[in-house]
Every structure is written in C-alpha cells, then in structure tokens.
Amino acid sequence: MVNATKGLLISCDIPMAQFIINLNASLPASQKFIIHILDSTHMFVQSHVSDMIRSAISDFREQNSYEKPS
C-alpha cells in the first residue's frame, strides 16, 4: 500500500539545515514540521510552514548582519 504525504523539499547548505532542524526541535511536538531528513543538506517538511521558515531565516539573518557604525 502506498502512503503519500504532501510537503516541500528543502535544499540548503549545512549551517542553514542545522538552523531549520534546531527551529523544529524548539517547537512543541504538535507543531513539529520536519517529515524526514534526507541527508545533511536536504529535508522534507510540511508544506504549510514555508512562510514561517522564511520569516525565521530572515529574522536570523537580520540579527547576524554587520552594520558599519557611522
């Protein structure tokens, strides 16, 4: 019997994959979104979390950006 799940394939570098895995681990069990980690740079996640992942990555990049003092 075939079991299909709708989701998104994420392909990224290793540090970003670790960030997403850590984000998933910080959520309660009912809100975890990673369906399967394929390898160190690919993962399959639930499709409804794409905007949440994008905003978390955007916030992370803003916090870690260097701005030259004027």
Short mmCIF file of the C-alpha atoms (twelve columns), coordinates in Angstrom:
data_MODEL
# 
_entry.id   MODEL 
# 
loop_
_atom_site.group_PDB 
_atom_site.id 
_atom_site.type_symbol 
_atom_site.label_atom_id 
_atom_site.label_alt_id 
_atom_site.label_comp_id 
_atom_site.label_asym_id 
_atom_site.label_seq_id 
_atom_site.Cartn_x 
_atom_site.Cartn_y 
_atom_site.Cartn_z 
_atom_site.pdbx_PDB_model_num 
ATOM 1  C CA . MET A 1  0.000  0.000  0.000  1 
ATOM 2  C CA . VAL A 2  1.276  3.449  -0.939 1 
ATOM 3  C CA . ASN A 3  1.392  6.194  1.659  1 
ATOM 4  C CA . ALA A 4  1.837  9.705  0.176  1 
ATOM 5  C CA . THR A 5  2.419  12.906 2.111  1 
ATOM 6  C CA . LYS A 6  2.226  16.414 0.657  1 
ATOM 7  C CA . GLY A 7  5.190  18.576 1.554  1 
ATOM 8  C CA . LEU A 8  8.153  20.662 0.459  1 
ATOM 9  C CA . LEU A 9  11.674 19.562 -0.361 1 
ATOM 10 C CA . ILE A 10 14.194 21.984 1.140  1 
ATOM 11 C CA . SER A 11 17.717 22.049 -0.251 1 
ATOM 12 C CA . CYS A 12 20.214 24.259 1.586  1 
ATOM 13 C CA . ASP A 13 23.747 24.352 2.962  1 
ATOM 14 C CA . ILE A 14 24.632 22.514 6.164  1 
ATOM 15 C CA . PRO A 15 24.502 25.525 8.569  1 
ATOM 16 C CA . MET A 16 21.040 26.533 7.321  1 
ATOM 17 C CA . ALA A 17 19.835 22.943 7.586  1 
ATOM 18 C CA . GLN A 18 21.027 22.857 11.194 1 
ATOM 19 C CA . PHE A 19 19.190 26.128 11.857 1 
ATOM 20 C CA . ILE A 20 15.943 24.641 10.482 1 
ATOM 21 C CA . ILE A 21 16.426 21.424 12.479 1 
ATOM 22 C CA . ASN A 22 17.020 23.472 15.640 1 
ATOM 23 C CA . LEU A 23 13.924 25.572 14.887 1 
ATOM 24 C CA . ASN A 24 11.896 22.368 14.558 1 
ATOM 25 C CA . ALA A 25 13.339 20.991 17.818 1 
ATOM 26 C CA . SER A 26 12.380 24.152 19.716 1 
ATOM 27 C CA . LEU A 27 8.678  23.668 18.919 1 
ATOM 28 C CA . PRO A 28 6.222  21.503 20.879 1 
ATOM 29 C CA . ALA A 29 5.587  18.026 19.478 1 
ATOM 30 C CA . SER A 30 2.238  19.028 17.977 1 
ATOM 31 C CA . GLN A 31 3.894  21.779 15.861 1 
ATOM 32 C CA . LYS A 32 6.977  19.952 14.547 1 
ATOM 33 C CA . PHE A 33 7.163  20.286 10.782 1 
ATOM 34 C CA . ILE A 34 10.052 18.129 9.541  1 
ATOM 35 C CA . ILE A 35 8.703  14.947 7.968  1 
ATOM 36 C CA . HIS A 36 12.062 13.393 7.048  1 
ATOM 37 C CA . ILE A 37 15.704 14.486 6.955  1 
ATOM 38 C CA . LEU A 38 17.100 13.042 3.735  1 
ATOM 39 C CA . ASP A 39 20.772 13.993 4.188  1 
ATOM 40 C CA . SER A 40 22.818 16.876 5.589  1 
ATOM 41 C CA . THR A 41 21.525 19.379 3.012  1 
ATOM 42 C CA . HIS A 42 18.027 18.106 2.110  1 
ATOM 43 C CA . MET A 43 14.856 17.687 4.132  1 
ATOM 44 C CA . PHE A 44 11.178 17.101 3.506  1 
ATOM 45 C CA . VAL A 45 8.838  19.344 5.525  1 
ATOM 46 C CA . GLN A 46 5.110  20.008 5.785  1 
ATOM 47 C CA . SER A 47 4.001  22.438 3.079  1 
ATOM 48 C CA . HIS A 48 2.134  24.867 5.332  1 
ATOM 49 C CA . VAL A 49 5.277  26.016 7.196  1 
ATOM 50 C CA . SER A 50 7.134  27.609 4.285  1 
ATOM 51 C CA . ASP A 51 6.282  31.180 5.319  1 
ATOM 52 C CA . MET A 52 7.232  30.515 8.943  1 
ATOM 53 C CA . ILE A 53 10.613 29.090 7.914  1 
ATOM 54 C CA . ARG A 54 11.283 32.015 5.581  1 
ATOM 55 C CA . SER A 55 10.462 34.595 8.257  1 
ATOM 56 C CA . ALA A 56 12.617 32.786 10.856 1 
ATOM 57 C CA . ILE A 57 15.550 32.734 8.415  1 
ATOM 58 C CA . SER A 58 15.009 36.412 7.606  1 
ATOM 59 C CA . ASP A 59 14.980 37.332 11.308 1 
ATOM 60 C CA . PHE A 60 18.118 35.249 11.892 1 
ATOM 61 C CA . ARG A 61 19.959 36.973 9.039  1 
ATOM 62 C CA . GLU A 62 18.934 40.426 10.272 1 
ATOM 63 C CA . GLN A 63 20.233 39.645 13.772 1 
ATOM 64 C CA . ASN A 64 23.555 38.409 12.381 1 
ATOM 65 C CA . SER A 65 24.264 41.181 9.885  1 
ATOM 66 C CA . TYR A 66 27.103 43.587 10.498 1 
ATOM 67 C CA . GLU A 67 26.328 47.255 10.094 1 
ATOM 68 C CA . LYS A 68 29.283 49.577 9.971  1 
ATOM 69 C CA . PRO A 69 28.992 52.316 12.626 1 
ATOM 70 C CA . SER A 70 28.715 55.782 11.205 1 
# 
